[in-house]
XYZ file of C-alpha atoms in Angstrom:
671
model
C 21.934 21.320 134.663
C 22.947 24.861 134.060
C 21.762 27.166 131.409
C 24.067 29.682 129.802
C 22.901 33.195 130.246
C 23.049 35.504 127.405
C 26.165 37.752 127.479
C 25.814 41.310 128.531
C 24.783 43.798 125.800
C 27.760 45.361 124.207
C 28.502 49.058 124.542
C 26.522 50.928 121.760
C 28.644 52.093 118.908
C 27.860 53.961 115.773
C 27.662 50.533 113.946
C 24.739 49.412 116.042
C 22.746 52.609 116.236
C 24.641 54.041 119.363
C 26.938 56.979 119.667
C 30.744 57.364 119.244
C 33.124 60.104 119.353
C 34.208 62.013 116.158
C 35.468 59.785 113.473
C 39.299 59.285 113.272
C 41.462 61.309 110.869
C 42.218 60.014 107.484
C 45.723 58.675 108.420
C 44.207 56.758 111.304
C 41.328 55.305 109.148
C 44.170 54.152 106.601
C 46.056 52.450 109.444
C 42.873 50.727 110.609
C 42.313 49.417 107.173
C 45.320 47.245 107.684
C 45.428 46.783 111.440
C 41.656 46.772 112.265
C 39.756 48.503 114.994
C 41.449 49.072 118.372
C 39.077 46.651 120.067
C 39.826 43.851 117.570
C 42.518 41.189 118.340
C 45.753 42.113 116.698
C 45.729 39.049 114.540
C 42.190 39.772 113.190
C 42.797 42.231 110.391
C 46.007 40.437 109.113
C 44.083 37.186 109.086
C 41.276 38.773 107.045
C 43.691 40.093 104.419
C 45.358 36.642 104.266
C 41.930 35.077 103.572
C 41.191 37.632 100.935
C 44.495 37.108 99.276
C 43.910 33.371 99.365
C 40.443 33.727 97.897
C 41.769 36.002 95.056
C 44.530 33.542 94.297
C 42.326 30.559 94.146
C 39.866 32.432 91.900
C 42.428 34.052 89.672
C 45.286 31.559 89.524
C 46.356 30.523 86.022
C 43.655 32.367 84.177
C 45.003 31.243 80.855
C 43.511 27.812 81.507
C 40.011 29.299 81.905
C 37.874 28.884 78.947
C 34.614 30.002 80.535
C 31.104 29.092 79.367
C 31.211 29.822 75.588
C 27.409 30.402 75.790
C 27.848 33.528 78.024
C 31.212 34.451 76.452
C 29.630 34.820 73.055
C 26.810 36.858 74.532
C 29.249 39.221 76.181
C 31.337 39.439 73.059
C 28.081 40.271 71.051
C 27.367 42.962 73.680
C 30.595 44.677 72.945
C 29.642 44.975 69.340
C 25.966 46.177 69.729
C 24.340 48.071 72.499
C 20.952 46.542 71.469
C 22.489 43.014 72.054
C 24.017 44.248 75.289
C 20.594 45.482 76.651
C 18.641 42.412 75.636
C 21.373 39.876 76.418
C 21.327 38.546 72.916
C 23.563 35.666 71.955
C 24.493 37.244 68.681
C 25.209 40.891 67.865
C 22.453 40.743 65.188
C 20.049 40.214 68.166
C 18.170 37.200 66.721
C 17.783 35.301 70.130
C 18.593 36.009 73.731
C 20.381 33.712 76.205
C 18.090 32.019 78.607
C 18.976 34.175 81.576
C 18.456 37.928 82.375
C 21.388 40.012 81.434
C 22.793 41.610 84.662
C 25.804 39.297 84.838
C 26.424 39.810 81.182
C 26.268 43.584 81.550
C 28.970 43.452 84.344
C 31.302 41.395 82.180
C 30.387 43.361 79.092
C 31.349 46.698 80.723
C 34.645 45.255 81.751
C 35.177 44.071 78.229
C 34.198 47.325 76.762
C 36.561 49.173 79.162
C 39.567 46.875 78.910
C 39.034 44.933 75.703
C 37.614 41.428 75.236
C 39.657 38.614 76.671
C 39.882 36.032 79.515
C 40.949 38.331 82.314
C 38.511 41.061 81.269
C 35.608 38.674 81.620
C 36.975 37.053 84.721
C 37.781 40.292 86.576
C 34.179 40.869 87.660
C 33.763 37.254 88.641
C 36.923 37.282 90.849
C 35.844 40.553 92.418
C 32.379 39.079 93.106
C 33.911 36.047 94.712
C 36.334 37.864 96.919
C 33.808 40.550 97.722
C 31.383 37.823 98.949
C 34.043 36.578 101.353
C 34.670 40.026 102.662
C 30.989 40.708 103.096
C 30.290 37.410 104.878
C 33.236 38.138 107.246
C 31.897 41.571 108.050
C 28.348 40.372 108.778
C 29.488 37.539 111.015
C 32.091 39.522 112.825
C 29.525 42.221 113.839
C 27.506 39.867 116.021
C 29.863 37.038 116.789
C 33.386 38.358 116.757
C 36.573 37.942 114.789
C 37.056 34.213 115.500
C 33.644 33.270 114.069
C 34.202 35.685 111.088
C 37.582 34.293 110.303
C 36.322 30.657 110.330
C 33.295 31.658 108.199
C 35.394 33.605 105.632
C 37.880 30.771 105.353
C 35.102 28.175 104.995
C 33.519 30.155 102.168
C 36.808 30.711 100.509
C 37.590 27.012 100.475
C 34.197 25.751 99.397
C 35.166 23.641 96.348
C 32.113 24.417 94.052
C 32.602 28.185 94.850
C 36.231 28.016 93.709
C 35.179 26.204 90.577
C 32.253 28.432 89.507
C 34.125 31.735 90.362
C 36.729 30.547 87.739
C 34.048 30.578 85.101
C 31.709 33.053 83.308
C 28.465 31.596 84.604
C 26.424 34.236 86.436
C 26.492 32.492 89.848
C 29.215 34.444 91.604
C 27.334 37.694 90.843
C 24.220 36.211 92.067
C 25.744 35.204 95.431
C 27.370 38.680 95.907
C 24.037 40.461 95.310
C 22.234 38.103 97.657
C 24.730 38.815 100.380
C 24.358 42.528 99.758
C 20.606 42.097 100.297
C 21.259 40.147 103.483
C 23.621 42.803 104.851
C 21.182 45.506 104.160
C 18.324 43.434 105.713
C 20.279 42.887 108.917
C 21.029 46.734 109.084
C 17.380 47.382 108.876
C 16.628 44.859 111.587
C 19.153 46.378 113.920
C 18.267 50.092 113.296
C 14.532 49.904 112.448
C 15.299 52.356 109.519
C 13.360 51.924 106.300
C 15.985 52.646 103.633
C 18.229 49.681 104.385
C 15.180 47.480 103.840
C 14.520 49.187 100.547
C 18.163 48.643 99.488
C 17.833 44.941 100.489
C 14.916 44.573 98.147
C 16.848 46.405 95.358
C 19.822 44.002 95.796
C 17.650 40.910 95.542
C 15.980 42.518 92.494
C 19.210 42.906 90.772
C 19.950 39.231 91.785
C 16.605 38.313 90.076
C 17.971 40.055 86.963
C 21.026 37.847 87.193
C 19.421 34.413 87.567
C 15.667 34.914 88.018
C 13.816 32.809 90.477
C 16.855 31.444 92.156
C 17.398 34.853 93.702
C 14.151 34.508 95.628
C 15.058 31.375 97.530
C 16.108 33.445 100.511
C 13.073 35.666 100.583
C 10.988 33.638 103.033
C 13.795 33.888 105.717
C 14.273 37.599 104.964
C 10.609 38.284 105.651
C 10.616 36.105 108.767
C 13.794 37.715 110.383
C 12.519 41.210 109.728
C 9.125 40.606 111.069
C 10.399 38.724 114.060
C 13.495 40.623 115.239
C 13.126 44.220 114.257
C 12.767 46.840 117.115
C 9.524 48.393 115.909
C 5.845 47.866 116.568
C 4.130 45.283 114.423
C 2.250 47.814 112.323
C 5.551 49.691 111.382
C 7.254 46.368 110.594
C 4.479 45.424 108.238
C 4.455 48.885 106.632
C 8.149 48.942 106.103
C 8.150 45.385 104.761
C 5.368 46.464 102.205
C 7.571 49.336 101.074
C 10.583 47.056 100.829
C 8.479 44.559 98.790
C 7.659 47.372 96.328
C 11.320 48.174 95.949
C 11.922 44.439 95.334
C 9.220 44.154 92.683
C 10.247 47.245 90.797
C 13.936 46.382 90.794
C 13.121 42.762 89.710
C 10.491 43.523 87.011
C 11.640 46.647 85.230
C 13.794 44.786 82.624
C 11.183 42.094 82.094
C 8.379 44.714 81.639
C 10.515 46.849 79.253
C 11.438 43.857 77.102
C 7.975 42.333 76.961
C 6.593 45.793 75.916
C 8.954 46.066 72.945
C 7.259 44.551 69.849
C 8.511 41.177 69.033
C 9.580 42.316 65.494
C 11.930 44.792 67.179
C 13.776 42.712 69.657
C 15.379 39.293 69.798
C 13.400 36.158 70.556
C 13.442 35.354 74.309
C 15.589 32.197 74.399
C 14.052 29.457 76.632
C 10.498 30.766 76.532
C 7.613 29.155 74.815
C 5.810 32.287 73.841
C 8.525 34.815 73.240
C 8.023 36.638 76.610
C 10.405 37.103 79.625
C 7.419 36.260 81.855
C 7.245 32.800 80.472
C 10.907 32.374 81.066
C 10.520 33.418 84.670
C 7.783 31.144 85.617
C 8.621 28.194 83.286
C 12.165 27.372 82.157
C 13.806 29.366 85.053
C 10.979 28.921 87.577
C 8.712 25.960 88.136
C 10.356 23.943 85.357
C 13.529 23.821 87.537
C 11.683 22.775 90.599
C 9.047 20.307 89.258
C 10.553 19.296 86.018
C 7.544 18.872 83.848
C 5.760 21.983 82.944
C 4.242 23.638 79.909
C 7.497 25.531 79.211
C 10.634 24.529 77.362
C 12.051 24.222 80.799
C 10.617 20.809 80.979
C 12.849 19.803 78.115
C 15.722 19.691 80.617
C 13.872 17.229 82.772
C 16.174 14.392 83.453
C 19.258 16.528 82.628
C 20.212 16.378 86.310
C 23.977 16.460 86.375
C 24.022 16.333 90.133
C 22.319 13.005 90.417
C 18.814 11.915 91.308
C 16.460 14.273 93.272
C 16.074 13.359 97.035
C 17.184 14.529 100.465
C 20.539 12.640 100.026
C 21.394 14.384 96.643
C 23.881 16.777 98.098
C 25.828 13.805 99.765
C 26.049 11.573 96.716
C 29.140 10.778 94.747
C 28.731 13.829 92.477
C 27.662 16.487 94.904
C 29.386 15.423 98.089
C 32.784 16.673 97.448
C 31.401 20.030 96.043
C 29.485 21.253 99.095
C 28.737 18.699 101.785
C 31.956 18.788 103.849
C 30.570 21.170 106.579
C 26.861 20.342 106.249
C 26.899 18.044 109.340
C 28.698 20.561 111.453
C 26.503 23.425 110.187
C 23.338 21.451 111.090
C 24.427 20.742 114.709
C 25.621 24.341 114.967
C 22.286 25.716 113.909
C 20.329 23.606 116.427
C 22.769 24.260 119.200
C 22.949 27.932 118.536
C 19.174 28.341 118.629
C 18.995 26.446 121.807
C 21.653 28.640 123.419
C 19.796 31.766 122.398
C 16.366 30.286 123.401
C 15.694 32.778 126.292
C 17.056 35.780 124.553
C 14.700 38.761 123.824
C 12.676 38.831 120.575
C 15.140 41.491 119.013
C 18.268 39.504 120.018
C 20.714 40.220 117.110
C 22.596 36.929 117.515
C 19.407 34.932 117.198
C 18.277 36.996 114.256
C 21.659 36.189 112.547
C 21.243 32.512 113.319
C 17.654 32.574 111.840
C 19.046 34.294 108.766
C 21.941 31.975 108.073
C 20.072 28.897 109.129
C 17.157 29.777 106.867
C 19.510 30.454 103.993
C 21.074 27.041 104.402
C 17.909 24.994 104.881
C 15.931 26.754 102.094
C 18.775 26.245 99.564
C 19.348 22.677 100.733
C 15.709 21.697 100.232
C 15.395 23.540 96.950
C 18.534 21.848 95.399
C 18.069 18.518 96.984
C 14.492 18.090 95.758
C 14.508 19.960 92.491
C 13.293 17.555 89.731
C 14.180 19.707 86.698
C 17.550 20.527 85.250
C 20.067 20.734 88.015
C 23.853 21.513 87.820
C 26.276 21.024 90.659
C 27.370 24.675 90.542
C 23.925 25.945 91.565
C 24.833 25.031 95.171
C 27.403 27.697 95.424
C 24.453 29.881 96.498
C 24.154 27.677 99.614
C 27.755 28.183 100.565
C 27.482 31.385 102.495
C 24.845 29.872 104.805
C 26.989 26.751 105.565
C 30.204 28.903 106.075
C 28.374 31.330 108.351
C 26.946 28.577 110.529
C 30.344 26.794 110.702
C 31.931 30.002 112.074
C 29.128 31.070 114.293
C 28.364 27.585 115.561
C 31.997 26.810 116.141
C 32.370 29.722 118.507
C 29.047 29.281 120.324
C 29.548 25.639 120.749
C 33.067 26.074 121.985
C 32.022 28.489 124.562
C 29.206 26.241 125.687
C 31.605 23.383 125.787
C 34.001 25.312 128.019
C 31.414 27.165 130.332
C 28.177 25.071 130.217
C 27.067 21.957 131.913
C 29.175 19.004 130.585
C 26.276 16.664 130.773
C 24.332 18.995 128.418
C 27.076 20.596 126.215
C 30.247 18.528 126.778
C 29.476 16.149 123.972
C 28.061 18.601 121.358
C 31.183 20.138 119.994
C 33.253 16.980 120.066
C 30.414 15.005 118.452
C 29.888 17.524 115.742
C 33.614 17.600 114.929
C 33.818 13.702 114.993
C 30.821 13.287 112.669
C 32.127 15.903 110.220
C 35.603 14.347 110.337
C 34.272 10.889 109.575
C 32.275 12.335 106.662
C 35.343 14.126 105.363
C 37.223 10.825 105.310
C 34.386 9.011 103.608
C 34.287 11.607 100.941
C 38.086 11.384 100.421
C 37.845 7.601 100.422
C 35.542 7.986 97.465
C 38.310 9.429 95.403
C 41.151 7.413 96.788
C 43.676 6.660 94.013
C 42.837 10.039 92.247
C 46.162 11.590 93.344
C 48.504 12.246 96.284
C 46.746 15.483 97.194
C 43.541 13.604 98.200
C 45.520 10.869 100.127
C 47.413 13.532 102.085
C 44.114 15.412 102.780
C 42.575 12.143 104.064
C 45.423 11.448 106.451
C 45.395 15.118 107.692
C 41.560 15.107 108.177
C 41.457 11.898 110.020
C 44.549 12.559 112.311
C 43.655 16.090 113.056
C 40.060 15.216 113.770
C 41.132 12.584 116.202
C 43.523 14.854 117.894
C 40.887 17.575 118.058
C 38.212 15.363 119.738
C 40.747 13.859 122.114
C 42.277 17.243 123.018
C 38.919 18.912 123.641
C 37.896 16.043 125.999
C 41.188 15.939 127.888
C 41.317 19.717 128.221
C 37.876 19.851 129.600
C 38.487 17.075 132.238
C 41.859 18.537 133.271
C 40.927 22.144 133.068
C 43.725 22.982 130.681
C 42.150 25.752 128.681
C 45.299 25.994 126.461
C 44.880 22.525 125.457
C 41.238 23.030 124.595
C 42.160 25.996 122.431
C 44.833 24.061 120.536
C 42.305 21.274 119.970
C 39.793 23.667 118.620
C 42.328 25.065 116.160
C 43.213 21.441 115.123
C 39.462 20.888 114.456
C 39.496 23.697 111.911
C 42.383 21.948 110.078
C 40.490 18.672 110.210
C 37.303 20.060 108.738
C 38.856 22.169 106.014
C 41.592 19.767 104.791
C 39.344 18.015 102.252
C 37.747 21.221 100.959
C 41.181 22.714 100.608
C 42.416 19.826 98.522
C 39.418 20.030 96.228
C 39.798 23.799 95.988
C 43.513 23.523 95.106
C 42.608 21.098 92.392
C 39.953 23.433 90.952
C 42.400 26.376 90.935
C 45.234 24.423 89.292
C 43.361 22.656 86.485
C 41.246 23.611 83.589
C 37.479 23.447 84.380
C 34.548 22.538 82.292
C 33.174 25.914 81.235
C 29.615 24.517 80.782
C 29.406 22.737 84.071
C 32.427 23.425 86.299
C 33.124 21.239 89.331
C 36.059 20.827 91.597
C 38.219 17.831 92.354
C 38.415 14.485 90.500
C 35.667 13.161 88.290
C 33.155 11.156 90.349
C 30.342 10.816 87.709
C 27.909 13.299 86.302
C 29.015 16.070 84.170
C 32.336 17.829 84.984
C 34.796 17.116 87.652
C 38.352 18.201 87.636
C 37.932 20.082 84.562
C 36.960 16.945 82.699
C 33.727 15.329 81.432
C 32.567 13.054 83.959
C 29.467 12.046 82.062
C 27.372 13.095 79.050
C 26.947 16.563 77.658
C 23.643 17.913 76.656
C 22.929 16.594 73.195
C 24.346 18.868 70.540
C 26.728 20.626 72.849
C 30.373 21.532 72.303
C 33.119 21.621 74.773
C 33.893 25.196 74.108
C 35.532 27.338 71.507
C 38.162 24.815 70.902
C 41.605 26.090 70.910
C 40.343 29.452 72.109
C 37.826 30.024 74.924
C 38.319 33.620 75.514
C 42.005 33.640 76.157
C 44.396 35.576 74.164
C 42.004 38.036 72.689
C 44.259 41.055 72.077
C 41.843 43.972 71.957
C 38.292 45.112 72.274
C 36.003 43.586 69.620
C 38.470 40.956 68.677
C 37.240 37.439 69.607
C 39.812 34.617 69.945
C 40.600 32.646 66.844
C 40.718 28.869 67.092
C 41.925 26.089 64.995
C 40.292 22.715 64.370
C 36.697 21.892 64.936
C 34.248 24.094 66.584
C 31.957 21.133 67.363
C 28.766 19.789 65.878
C 25.991 21.930 64.752
C 23.647 20.391 67.066
C 22.564 18.393 64.009
C 25.158 15.857 63.471
C 27.012 18.135 60.983
C 30.532 18.845 61.873
C 31.343 22.591 61.814
C 34.951 23.070 61.147
C 37.351 25.978 61.011
C 37.540 25.439 57.268
C 33.827 25.862 57.007
C 34.124 29.115 59.020
C 36.721 30.419 56.590
C 34.467 29.404 53.648
C 31.381 31.152 55.326
C 33.348 34.360 56.000
C 34.729 34.443 52.482
C 31.182 34.009 50.963
C 29.134 36.067 53.465
C 28.387 38.629 50.725
C 27.268 41.366 53.160
C 24.728 39.232 55.089
C 24.164 40.179 58.660
C 24.445 36.682 59.874
C 27.311 34.334 58.935
C 25.134 31.105 59.116
C 22.037 29.762 60.949
C 22.515 26.632 63.108
C 20.220 24.499 65.290
C 21.422 25.346 68.883
C 23.021 28.008 71.191
C 25.964 25.758 71.874
C 27.080 25.620 68.201
C 26.254 29.243 67.549
C 28.202 30.550 70.537
C 31.367 28.632 69.348
C 31.043 29.858 65.838
C 30.570 33.502 67.115
C 33.772 33.200 69.072
C 35.532 31.503 66.237
C 34.402 33.966 63.517
C 33.688 37.215 65.294
C 30.470 37.350 63.271
C 26.805 37.065 64.240
C 25.421 33.459 64.040
C 21.664 32.529 64.333
C 20.651 29.884 66.835
C 17.312 28.617 65.543
C 16.392 26.536 68.501
C 17.885 28.111 71.521
C 19.808 26.036 74.083
C 17.861 22.841 73.808
C 17.013 23.111 70.079
C 13.342 23.301 70.999
C 12.736 27.100 70.976
C 10.500 28.410 68.238
C 12.831 31.249 67.394
C 13.035 30.564 63.732
C 9.936 29.962 61.668
C 9.746 29.290 57.974
C 8.325 32.684 57.214
C 11.014 34.497 59.221
C 13.734 32.363 57.426
C 12.369 33.386 54.016
C 12.150 37.015 54.990
C 15.880 37.015 56.131
C 16.959 35.303 52.957
C 15.013 37.617 50.717
C 16.382 40.667 52.372
C 19.953 39.306 51.944
C 20.484 39.140 55.760
C 21.234 35.428 55.696
C 22.663 33.102 53.034
C 23.697 29.998 54.713
C 22.038 27.445 57.050
C 23.083 24.080 58.513
C 20.400 21.517 58.374
C 20.361 17.752 59.233
C 18.094 15.225 60.903
C 20.956 13.022 62.029
C 21.964 13.122 65.700
C 21.616 15.901 68.279
C 18.746 18.253 67.941
C 17.593 18.313 64.314
C 16.463 21.364 62.496
C 12.778 22.108 62.393
C 11.396 19.710 59.827
C 9.433 22.335 57.882
C 12.546 24.517 57.554
C 14.788 21.593 56.730
C 12.456 20.325 53.928
C 12.180 23.800 52.397
C 15.898 24.457 52.563
C 16.843 21.094 50.958
C 14.277 21.749 48.301
C 15.159 25.322 47.434
C 18.747 25.837 48.645
C 22.016 24.836 46.996
C 23.975 22.199 48.967
C 27.729 23.024 49.450
C 29.225 19.752 48.534
C 32.415 20.269 50.611
C 30.490 20.599 53.934
C 27.708 18.117 54.563
C 24.413 19.698 55.821
C 25.464 23.332 54.703
C 23.120 25.013 52.128
C 23.339 28.299 50.347
C 20.222 30.381 49.891
C 19.718 33.456 47.810
C 16.785 35.987 47.386
C 15.920 34.252 44.078
C 15.337 30.955 46.013
C 12.381 32.453 47.863
C 9.148 31.979 45.934
């Protein structure tokens, strides 16, 4: 058996810490923007631009069909009306309660809305930019160590990841999270290559901002970041540890600053922290958005979501089940083979080998996310796994090139079966996934035929090319394999781009159970939820500060009480100078009412209806001061209003006979 020797070290350039001649003139740099570096293949830069155009088209196509997540849409709108609500990430411009996430993604969308006016494309612009930027960043990182072919495959694979297309066409914070995590990874690898401290500091800052986007999910990649830096950096162990300590300080500061500031503000001067049990961000971090997501049961409100697993039962098979399989699993078999094969191929390389460092980074990214999402016993939504997509896509590109070279140049007994086997297994899995949705439309039938036929041709062509020595045939077979492996994801992605998605839980492709799928409801919504700001979403808002106006019902008040547009009109007509239009049980109803009316609405119980944001004493104070006149109470269906509050309101308030569950309260009603 023969062993592939590592390729000779490339000539040092300015990119990898070496030296280069004076930088090209401005005109030359502009040409290179479109044509690429002189050493690149002529097709490489046009291919990159084509992928970026494709990504932008998939993410931005038919934006009028995008309703977004009304929960976050309402918070963004409220932030355009109040800088206090903007800073705290409050759901309402009166700043009664925050959303259950930190506000960085809301800030990004809010600044866009403040600059260009509130509406669909204004909120979606940062999401589309983040999604396309992630593709460009992944391409650049892979190309540096593995060349244009690997980078092109990786960029295309990320672009066509179905769940990534679906979530980037939404106002959930995940596209911003992924982009910030990739920025952190790029800075980390620069620190590994150069040994310089500042890139490591910037890596910590990027992950800190990711933490302020979605809290503990941003930290999933940290173990592999630490490992790669400690293992592969060209510095002595003492300096590596010292630099890592400094980078960790940057990480902690950039992660904790908002949390510390908010928790230091007196509770009476800020909104209630939605999702927490004690009105602190710290509890939100370790409970609802931390251990509550992983272990399910905890002392926090996060445990209230236990069992609300919209991606299926926890277990190693979860990401391959009927709900999750079509969203993310297409390339997982190939990525796993690529990771193992790549590490074997780099087995005798020096400790500081950049290719092995990159393999460790992307392999760790993939494995850590897989285990986290597969085994999480708390609330789990399919769109969470978009954070895993860069690792899978990078391994597909890197592994494809490394295994192809090993197939052509290595011992056939050792490497001749690896690439064809990986393609065959992945093709069979793609056909299985497409078989699951057979009958859902011509698009999926065509994709199944293309995947199966192209996969068979690719495997056959590779083996024939190897035995006959026809390298051209081998190359054509490899290109055919790319078609086979991406036909299924492309069909799902096209479906996501061409249909309206479920704003609360977006998924791609046809409904296969769970919540979402093809823009529809594949299962049950959280109790008390609404499907969006009906008839509105965020589309059609003409100018800054003007929310969309809808017609018809805005859903249930989380209490079994129907909240209609007629009720909204009545409340606005009789608001009588109150700060808040009405108080309802849950965030879902409050967010729809905010978008419907343009007025602040109190969510008394947060997302699940279980937050202790509203107490009887606080309610009496708001009523007595004239800041609130109306409240919706009921004990029928959904999450009911706090029983103490409900009893007091029914006893002291005046029922509005036209609208069941609606009560009017005046200062004179407070004893």
